[in-house]
């Protein structure tokens, strides 16, 4: 199943993608749906239909309890950077106000000229989980989506902690839809980021050092994972900050973030007005 959150008449509603239609499910977003224990049968139900090509995507989950991101998680990228493979995942968080829909504008903050892209596989939690084993982790994953962990590098690197460069308002595309685990390809999926048609990142999610199951198990030892929580699994090589010369996003550029089988986020960058 493919599930999305769309904007309709000033509200949001969760939908199921059904061929060329989107079927309204009567709840405000995919996160609200996942918080219902019987979400799979509710999501299979019927409701008002809308044409797929008319959809205005909201962030897939509009109000997650947590968005947890992982740094340094693609084997090739870590080795090419001359680092050793990490023993533990690097974790940081984003606030929900950073999330945007699959076709919304990425706001380039007025205070920075160093905004970068990070194509990532996002895991969406479908059941409450605490101290879950790696073997049981697939059972609490609702499915997968595309996320771009847009990063403001000068702010990120001001201190050892990255938070301030990772959670700028209206910066992080999440969508276009959740592909449920049973229909998601994996673990090998092509992941890519293009800027104005130029391929910047191209890798395979099979190259992750810490798999979705490993991350779910690890994080669930720290905190209870709730339905609708998002875990973003890290980005492969090819970010603008690591290029020579360095390259950053500019007003009017289009960022396309895609993962095989999961669709794409296509976002135009807009410089924030400082007045
Ligand atoms: Zn990232």
mmCIF file of C-alpha atoms and ligand atoms in Angstrom:
data_model
loop_
_atom_site.group_PDB
_atom_site.id
_atom_site.type_symbol
_atom_site.label_atom_id
_atom_site.label_comp_id
_atom_site.label_asym_id
_atom_site.label_seq_id
_atom_site.Cartn_x
_atom_site.Cartn_y
_atom_site.Cartn_z
ATOM 1 C CA UNK A 1 0.000 0.000 0.000
ATOM 2 C CA UNK A 2 1.002 3.587 -0.650
ATOM 3 C CA UNK A 3 -0.247 6.121 1.915
ATOM 4 C CA UNK A 4 0.143 9.880 1.749
ATOM 5 C CA UNK A 5 -0.937 13.042 3.551
ATOM 6 C CA UNK A 6 -2.430 15.715 1.302
ATOM 7 C CA UNK A 7 -3.826 19.225 1.733
ATOM 8 C CA UNK A 8 -7.489 19.737 0.927
ATOM 9 C CA UNK A 9 -9.392 22.985 1.552
ATOM 10 C CA UNK A 10 -7.111 24.214 4.306
ATOM 11 C CA UNK A 11 -6.868 20.903 6.155
ATOM 12 C CA UNK A 12 -4.855 17.748 5.681
ATOM 13 C CA UNK A 13 -6.134 14.228 5.135
ATOM 14 C CA UNK A 14 -4.493 10.809 4.864
ATOM 15 C CA UNK A 15 -5.072 9.026 1.563
ATOM 16 C CA UNK A 16 -4.322 5.676 -0.013
ATOM 17 C CA UNK A 17 -2.912 5.818 -3.531
ATOM 18 C CA UNK A 18 -5.059 3.521 -5.657
ATOM 19 C CA UNK A 19 -4.001 3.558 -9.312
ATOM 20 C CA UNK A 20 -4.648 7.073 -10.597
ATOM 21 C CA UNK A 21 -6.766 7.966 -7.579
ATOM 22 C CA UNK A 22 -6.182 8.963 -3.989
ATOM 23 C CA UNK A 23 -8.787 7.576 -1.581
ATOM 24 C CA UNK A 24 -9.473 9.732 1.501
ATOM 25 C CA UNK A 25 -9.215 7.770 4.754
ATOM 26 C CA UNK A 26 -10.975 10.168 7.134
ATOM 27 C CA UNK A 27 -7.995 10.927 9.391
ATOM 28 C CA UNK A 28 -5.821 14.050 9.229
ATOM 29 C CA UNK A 29 -2.470 12.469 8.369
ATOM 30 C CA UNK A 30 -0.552 9.220 8.032
ATOM 31 C CA UNK A 31 0.771 9.580 11.585
ATOM 32 C CA UNK A 32 -2.773 9.689 12.995
ATOM 33 C CA UNK A 33 -3.613 6.615 10.931
ATOM 34 C CA UNK A 34 -0.600 4.672 12.202
ATOM 35 C CA UNK A 35 -1.564 5.431 15.805
ATOM 36 C CA UNK A 36 -4.684 3.308 15.293
ATOM 37 C CA UNK A 37 -3.871 -0.346 16.031
ATOM 38 C CA UNK A 38 -6.062 -1.492 13.129
ATOM 39 C CA UNK A 39 -4.465 0.960 10.647
ATOM 40 C CA UNK A 40 -3.892 -1.687 7.984
ATOM 41 C CA UNK A 41 -7.576 -2.511 7.624
ATOM 42 C CA UNK A 42 -8.622 1.156 7.971
ATOM 43 C CA UNK A 43 -6.162 2.102 5.231
ATOM 44 C CA UNK A 44 -7.687 -0.496 2.918
ATOM 45 C CA UNK A 45 -11.166 1.081 3.250
ATOM 46 C CA UNK A 46 -13.079 3.266 0.828
ATOM 47 C CA UNK A 47 -13.781 6.987 0.830
ATOM 48 C CA UNK A 48 -13.987 10.052 -1.409
ATOM 49 C CA UNK A 49 -11.603 9.883 -4.355
ATOM 50 C CA UNK A 50 -9.333 12.532 -5.854
ATOM 51 C CA UNK A 51 -7.209 12.364 -8.999
ATOM 52 C CA UNK A 52 -3.587 11.531 -8.230
ATOM 53 C CA UNK A 53 -2.220 14.337 -10.414
ATOM 54 C CA UNK A 54 -4.162 16.967 -8.437
ATOM 55 C CA UNK A 55 -2.608 16.174 -5.052
ATOM 56 C CA UNK A 56 -0.897 18.789 -2.882
ATOM 57 C CA UNK A 57 1.351 16.733 -0.625
ATOM 58 C CA UNK A 58 1.808 17.735 3.006
ATOM 59 C CA UNK A 59 4.672 16.239 5.021
ATOM 60 C CA UNK A 60 3.948 12.502 5.146
ATOM 61 C CA UNK A 61 3.642 12.696 8.943
ATOM 62 C CA UNK A 62 2.624 16.183 10.028
ATOM 63 C CA UNK A 63 3.023 15.815 13.768
ATOM 64 C CA UNK A 64 5.528 13.059 14.622
ATOM 65 C CA UNK A 65 6.491 12.504 18.240
ATOM 66 C CA UNK A 66 10.110 12.192 17.083
ATOM 67 C CA UNK A 67 12.258 12.649 13.990
ATOM 68 C CA UNK A 68 15.591 10.920 14.584
ATOM 69 C CA UNK A 69 18.391 11.187 12.035
ATOM 70 C CA UNK A 70 21.533 9.141 11.569
ATOM 71 C CA UNK A 71 24.876 10.584 10.479
ATOM 72 C CA UNK A 72 27.693 8.737 8.655
ATOM 73 C CA UNK A 73 25.946 5.531 7.636
ATOM 74 C CA UNK A 74 26.973 4.693 4.041
ATOM 75 C CA UNK A 75 29.984 2.343 3.935
ATOM 76 C CA UNK A 76 31.517 3.649 0.690
ATOM 77 C CA UNK A 77 31.157 7.257 1.746
ATOM 78 C CA UNK A 78 32.787 6.649 5.136
ATOM 79 C CA UNK A 79 35.698 4.734 3.598
ATOM 80 C CA UNK A 80 36.231 7.269 0.804
ATOM 81 C CA UNK A 81 36.411 9.963 3.476
ATOM 82 C CA UNK A 82 39.236 7.996 5.125
ATOM 83 C CA UNK A 83 37.240 7.282 8.257
ATOM 84 C CA UNK A 84 36.833 3.964 10.026
ATOM 85 C CA UNK A 85 33.438 2.297 10.091
ATOM 86 C CA UNK A 86 31.642 3.451 13.239
ATOM 87 C CA UNK A 87 30.904 1.128 16.127
ATOM 88 C CA UNK A 88 27.725 3.026 17.090
ATOM 89 C CA UNK A 89 25.317 5.139 15.042
ATOM 90 C CA UNK A 90 25.592 8.929 15.247
ATOM 91 C CA UNK A 91 22.128 10.201 16.189
ATOM 92 C CA UNK A 92 20.606 13.664 16.125
ATOM 93 C CA UNK A 93 17.068 15.047 15.981
ATOM 94 C CA UNK A 94 14.933 17.364 13.919
ATOM 95 C CA UNK A 95 11.858 19.291 15.035
ATOM 96 C CA UNK A 96 8.617 18.787 13.136
ATOM 97 C CA UNK A 97 8.571 22.428 11.967
ATOM 98 C CA UNK A 98 11.443 21.535 9.635
ATOM 99 C CA UNK A 99 9.273 19.064 7.674
ATOM 100 C CA UNK A 100 7.739 19.993 4.299
ATOM 101 C CA UNK A 101 5.751 18.157 1.636
ATOM 102 C CA UNK A 102 7.124 16.364 -1.409
ATOM 103 C CA UNK A 103 6.663 19.376 -3.701
ATOM 104 C CA UNK A 104 6.870 22.286 -1.252
ATOM 105 C CA UNK A 105 9.534 24.954 -1.513
ATOM 106 C CA UNK A 106 12.738 24.459 0.479
ATOM 107 C CA UNK A 107 13.402 27.668 2.384
ATOM 108 C CA UNK A 108 17.041 28.758 2.070
ATOM 109 C CA UNK A 109 17.589 30.673 5.324
ATOM 110 C CA UNK A 110 18.433 34.361 5.056
ATOM 111 C CA UNK A 111 21.304 33.817 7.517
ATOM 112 C CA UNK A 112 23.260 31.274 5.443
ATOM 113 C CA UNK A 113 24.635 30.740 1.931
ATOM 114 C CA UNK A 114 25.771 27.172 2.680
ATOM 115 C CA UNK A 115 22.684 24.989 2.324
ATOM 116 C CA UNK A 116 23.326 21.422 1.184
ATOM 117 C CA UNK A 117 21.390 18.311 0.166
ATOM 118 C CA UNK A 118 21.324 14.826 1.781
ATOM 119 C CA UNK A 119 19.145 12.177 0.093
ATOM 120 C CA UNK A 120 18.006 9.643 2.695
ATOM 121 C CA UNK A 121 15.844 6.585 3.193
ATOM 122 C CA UNK A 122 13.270 7.326 5.916
ATOM 123 C CA UNK A 123 11.811 4.589 8.115
ATOM 124 C CA UNK A 124 8.320 5.237 9.490
ATOM 125 C CA UNK A 125 7.313 3.441 12.680
ATOM 126 C CA UNK A 126 3.963 1.615 12.710
ATOM 127 C CA UNK A 127 3.708 0.297 16.283
ATOM 128 C CA UNK A 128 4.926 1.303 19.726
ATOM 129 C CA UNK A 129 8.329 -0.241 20.395
ATOM 130 C CA UNK A 130 10.568 -0.375 23.437
ATOM 131 C CA UNK A 131 13.561 -2.736 23.748
ATOM 132 C CA UNK A 132 12.645 -4.431 20.504
ATOM 133 C CA UNK A 133 15.141 -6.979 19.186
ATOM 134 C CA UNK A 134 16.681 -6.643 15.768
ATOM 135 C CA UNK A 135 14.792 -9.787 14.717
ATOM 136 C CA UNK A 136 11.471 -8.247 15.776
ATOM 137 C CA UNK A 137 12.205 -4.759 14.417
ATOM 138 C CA UNK A 138 10.685 -5.339 10.953
ATOM 139 C CA UNK A 139 7.334 -5.876 12.697
ATOM 140 C CA UNK A 140 7.255 -2.304 14.023
ATOM 141 C CA UNK A 141 8.294 -0.643 10.743
ATOM 142 C CA UNK A 142 5.188 0.562 8.850
ATOM 143 C CA UNK A 143 7.188 1.298 5.731
ATOM 144 C CA UNK A 144 9.585 3.614 3.961
ATOM 145 C CA UNK A 145 9.675 7.037 2.339
ATOM 146 C CA UNK A 146 12.042 9.590 0.826
ATOM 147 C CA UNK A 147 13.568 12.343 2.963
ATOM 148 C CA UNK A 148 16.103 15.052 2.170
ATOM 149 C CA UNK A 149 18.024 16.074 5.279
ATOM 150 C CA UNK A 150 18.713 19.585 3.977
ATOM 151 C CA UNK A 151 21.671 20.829 6.018
ATOM 152 C CA UNK A 152 22.888 24.342 6.736
ATOM 153 C CA UNK A 153 26.608 23.559 6.883
ATOM 154 C CA UNK A 154 27.979 26.717 8.486
ATOM 155 C CA UNK A 155 25.490 26.383 11.334
ATOM 156 C CA UNK A 156 25.972 22.607 11.555
ATOM 157 C CA UNK A 157 29.735 22.958 11.966
ATOM 158 C CA UNK A 158 29.726 25.803 14.462
ATOM 159 C CA UNK A 159 29.804 23.303 17.320
ATOM 160 C CA UNK A 160 30.300 19.567 17.825
ATOM 161 C CA UNK A 161 26.523 19.134 18.081
ATOM 162 C CA UNK A 162 24.796 19.419 14.683
ATOM 163 C CA UNK A 163 21.214 20.239 15.667
ATOM 164 C CA UNK A 164 21.247 23.930 14.736
ATOM 165 C CA UNK A 165 22.252 23.158 11.154
ATOM 166 C CA UNK A 166 19.791 20.317 10.745
ATOM 167 C CA UNK A 167 16.434 21.666 11.775
ATOM 168 C CA UNK A 168 15.917 25.001 10.041
ATOM 169 C CA UNK A 169 12.265 25.797 9.558
ATOM 170 C CA UNK A 170 10.597 24.485 6.397
ATOM 171 C CA UNK A 171 13.679 22.693 5.113
ATOM 172 C CA UNK A 172 13.126 18.930 5.051
ATOM 173 C CA UNK A 173 11.033 17.217 2.341
ATOM 174 C CA UNK A 174 9.347 13.999 3.559
ATOM 175 C CA UNK A 175 7.182 12.001 1.143
ATOM 176 C CA UNK A 176 5.647 11.699 -1.290
ATOM 177 C CA UNK A 177 4.111 8.612 0.269
ATOM 178 C CA UNK A 178 4.750 5.778 2.679
ATOM 179 C CA UNK A 179 5.253 2.471 0.879
ATOM 180 C CA UNK A 180 4.294 -0.206 3.382
ATOM 181 C CA UNK A 181 6.981 -2.754 4.244
ATOM 182 C CA UNK A 182 5.200 -5.611 2.476
ATOM 183 C CA UNK A 183 5.404 -3.727 -0.841
ATOM 184 C CA UNK A 184 8.717 -1.978 -0.397
ATOM 185 C CA UNK A 185 11.750 -3.276 -2.249
ATOM 186 C CA UNK A 186 14.741 -3.854 -0.066
ATOM 187 C CA UNK A 187 17.344 -3.834 1.246
ATOM 188 C CA UNK A 188 18.819 -2.866 -2.156
ATOM 189 C CA UNK A 189 17.258 0.308 -3.628
ATOM 190 C CA UNK A 190 18.880 2.947 -5.822
ATOM 191 C CA UNK A 191 18.984 6.329 -4.025
ATOM 192 C CA UNK A 192 19.711 9.553 -5.840
ATOM 193 C CA UNK A 193 19.757 13.327 -5.509
ATOM 194 C CA UNK A 194 19.716 15.696 -8.487
ATOM 195 C CA UNK A 195 20.064 19.481 -8.470
ATOM 196 C CA UNK A 196 18.723 21.166 -11.609
ATOM 197 C CA UNK A 197 19.094 17.867 -13.476
ATOM 198 C CA UNK A 198 22.695 17.203 -12.404
ATOM 199 C CA UNK A 199 23.152 13.946 -10.484
ATOM 200 C CA UNK A 200 24.867 14.774 -7.203
ATOM 201 C CA UNK A 201 24.344 11.577 -5.214
ATOM 202 C CA UNK A 202 23.817 8.067 -6.536
ATOM 203 C CA UNK A 203 24.114 5.022 -4.291
ATOM 204 C CA UNK A 204 22.350 1.907 -3.045
ATOM 205 C CA UNK A 205 20.620 1.580 0.315
ATOM 206 C CA UNK A 206 22.223 -1.884 0.665
ATOM 207 C CA UNK A 207 25.410 0.038 1.531
ATOM 208 C CA UNK A 208 24.036 1.186 4.906
ATOM 209 C CA UNK A 209 26.303 0.284 7.827
ATOM 210 C CA UNK A 210 23.388 0.298 10.291
ATOM 211 C CA UNK A 211 20.262 -1.198 8.690
ATOM 212 C CA UNK A 212 16.728 -0.005 9.472
ATOM 213 C CA UNK A 213 16.243 -2.979 11.817
ATOM 214 C CA UNK A 214 19.509 -2.313 13.628
ATOM 215 C CA UNK A 215 18.580 1.344 14.063
ATOM 216 C CA UNK A 216 15.068 0.575 15.332
ATOM 217 C CA UNK A 217 16.455 -1.901 17.868
ATOM 218 C CA UNK A 218 19.195 0.501 18.984
ATOM 219 C CA UNK A 219 16.956 3.563 19.327
ATOM 220 C CA UNK A 220 14.237 1.570 21.104
ATOM 221 C CA UNK A 221 16.737 0.857 23.883
ATOM 222 C CA UNK A 222 17.023 4.616 24.412
ATOM 223 C CA UNK A 223 13.420 5.728 24.021
ATOM 224 C CA UNK A 224 9.996 4.309 23.184
ATOM 225 C CA UNK A 225 9.357 4.572 19.459
ATOM 226 C CA UNK A 226 5.814 5.708 18.709
ATOM 227 C CA UNK A 227 3.712 5.115 15.587
ATOM 228 C CA UNK A 228 4.433 7.901 13.110
ATOM 229 C CA UNK A 229 7.988 8.445 14.354
ATOM 230 C CA UNK A 230 10.493 8.919 11.560
ATOM 231 C CA UNK A 231 14.050 7.591 11.467
ATOM 232 C CA UNK A 232 16.160 9.009 8.651
ATOM 233 C CA UNK A 233 19.002 6.608 7.926
ATOM 234 C CA UNK A 234 21.812 8.858 6.687
ATOM 235 C CA UNK A 235 23.132 9.981 3.325
ATOM 236 C CA UNK A 236 25.637 8.595 0.810
ATOM 237 C CA UNK A 237 28.577 10.475 -0.747
ATOM 238 C CA UNK A 238 28.149 13.399 -3.112
ATOM 239 C CA UNK A 239 27.008 16.177 -0.803
ATOM 240 C CA UNK A 240 27.883 19.708 -1.923
ATOM 241 C CA UNK A 241 29.994 20.522 1.143
ATOM 242 C CA UNK A 242 32.435 17.673 0.348
ATOM 243 C CA UNK A 243 32.863 18.685 -3.310
ATOM 244 C CA UNK A 244 35.839 20.510 -4.747
ATOM 245 C CA UNK A 245 34.896 23.283 -5.249
ATOM 246 C CA UNK A 246 32.141 23.219 -2.659
ATOM 247 C CA UNK A 247 28.627 23.625 -3.996
ATOM 248 C CA UNK A 248 25.513 24.865 -2.232
ATOM 249 C CA UNK A 249 21.868 25.350 -3.129
ATOM 250 C CA UNK A 250 20.769 28.605 -4.737
ATOM 251 C CA UNK A 251 17.455 30.411 -5.076
ATOM 252 C CA UNK A 252 15.358 28.877 -7.857
ATOM 253 C CA UNK A 253 17.217 25.553 -8.086
ATOM 254 C CA UNK A 254 15.200 22.323 -8.081
ATOM 255 C CA UNK A 255 16.220 19.411 -5.850
ATOM 256 C CA UNK A 256 14.920 15.974 -6.832
ATOM 257 C CA UNK A 257 15.393 13.268 -4.217
ATOM 258 C CA UNK A 258 14.399 9.770 -5.283
ATOM 259 C CA UNK A 259 14.563 6.173 -4.098
ATOM 260 C CA UNK A 260 13.756 3.216 -6.303
ATOM 261 C CA UNK A 261 10.223 1.997 -5.567
ATOM 262 C CA UNK A 262 9.473 4.881 -3.185
ATOM 263 C CA UNK A 263 8.950 7.786 -5.583
ATOM 264 C CA UNK A 264 10.522 11.223 -5.417
ATOM 265 C CA UNK A 265 10.413 14.585 -3.705
ATOM 266 C CA UNK A 266 10.796 17.492 -6.135
ATOM 267 C CA UNK A 267 11.386 20.810 -4.382
ATOM 268 C CA UNK A 268 12.275 24.292 -5.582
ATOM 269 C CA UNK A 269 14.615 26.324 -3.352
ATOM 270 C CA UNK A 270 13.482 29.783 -2.270
ATOM 271 C CA UNK A 271 15.676 32.280 -0.449
ATOM 272 C CA UNK A 272 14.057 33.503 2.757
ATOM 273 C CA UNK A 273 13.389 37.241 2.813
ATOM 274 C CA UNK A 274 15.230 38.903 5.640
ATOM 275 C CA UNK A 275 12.886 41.894 5.998
HETATM 276 ZN ZN1 LIG B 1 21.574 13.370 7.056
#
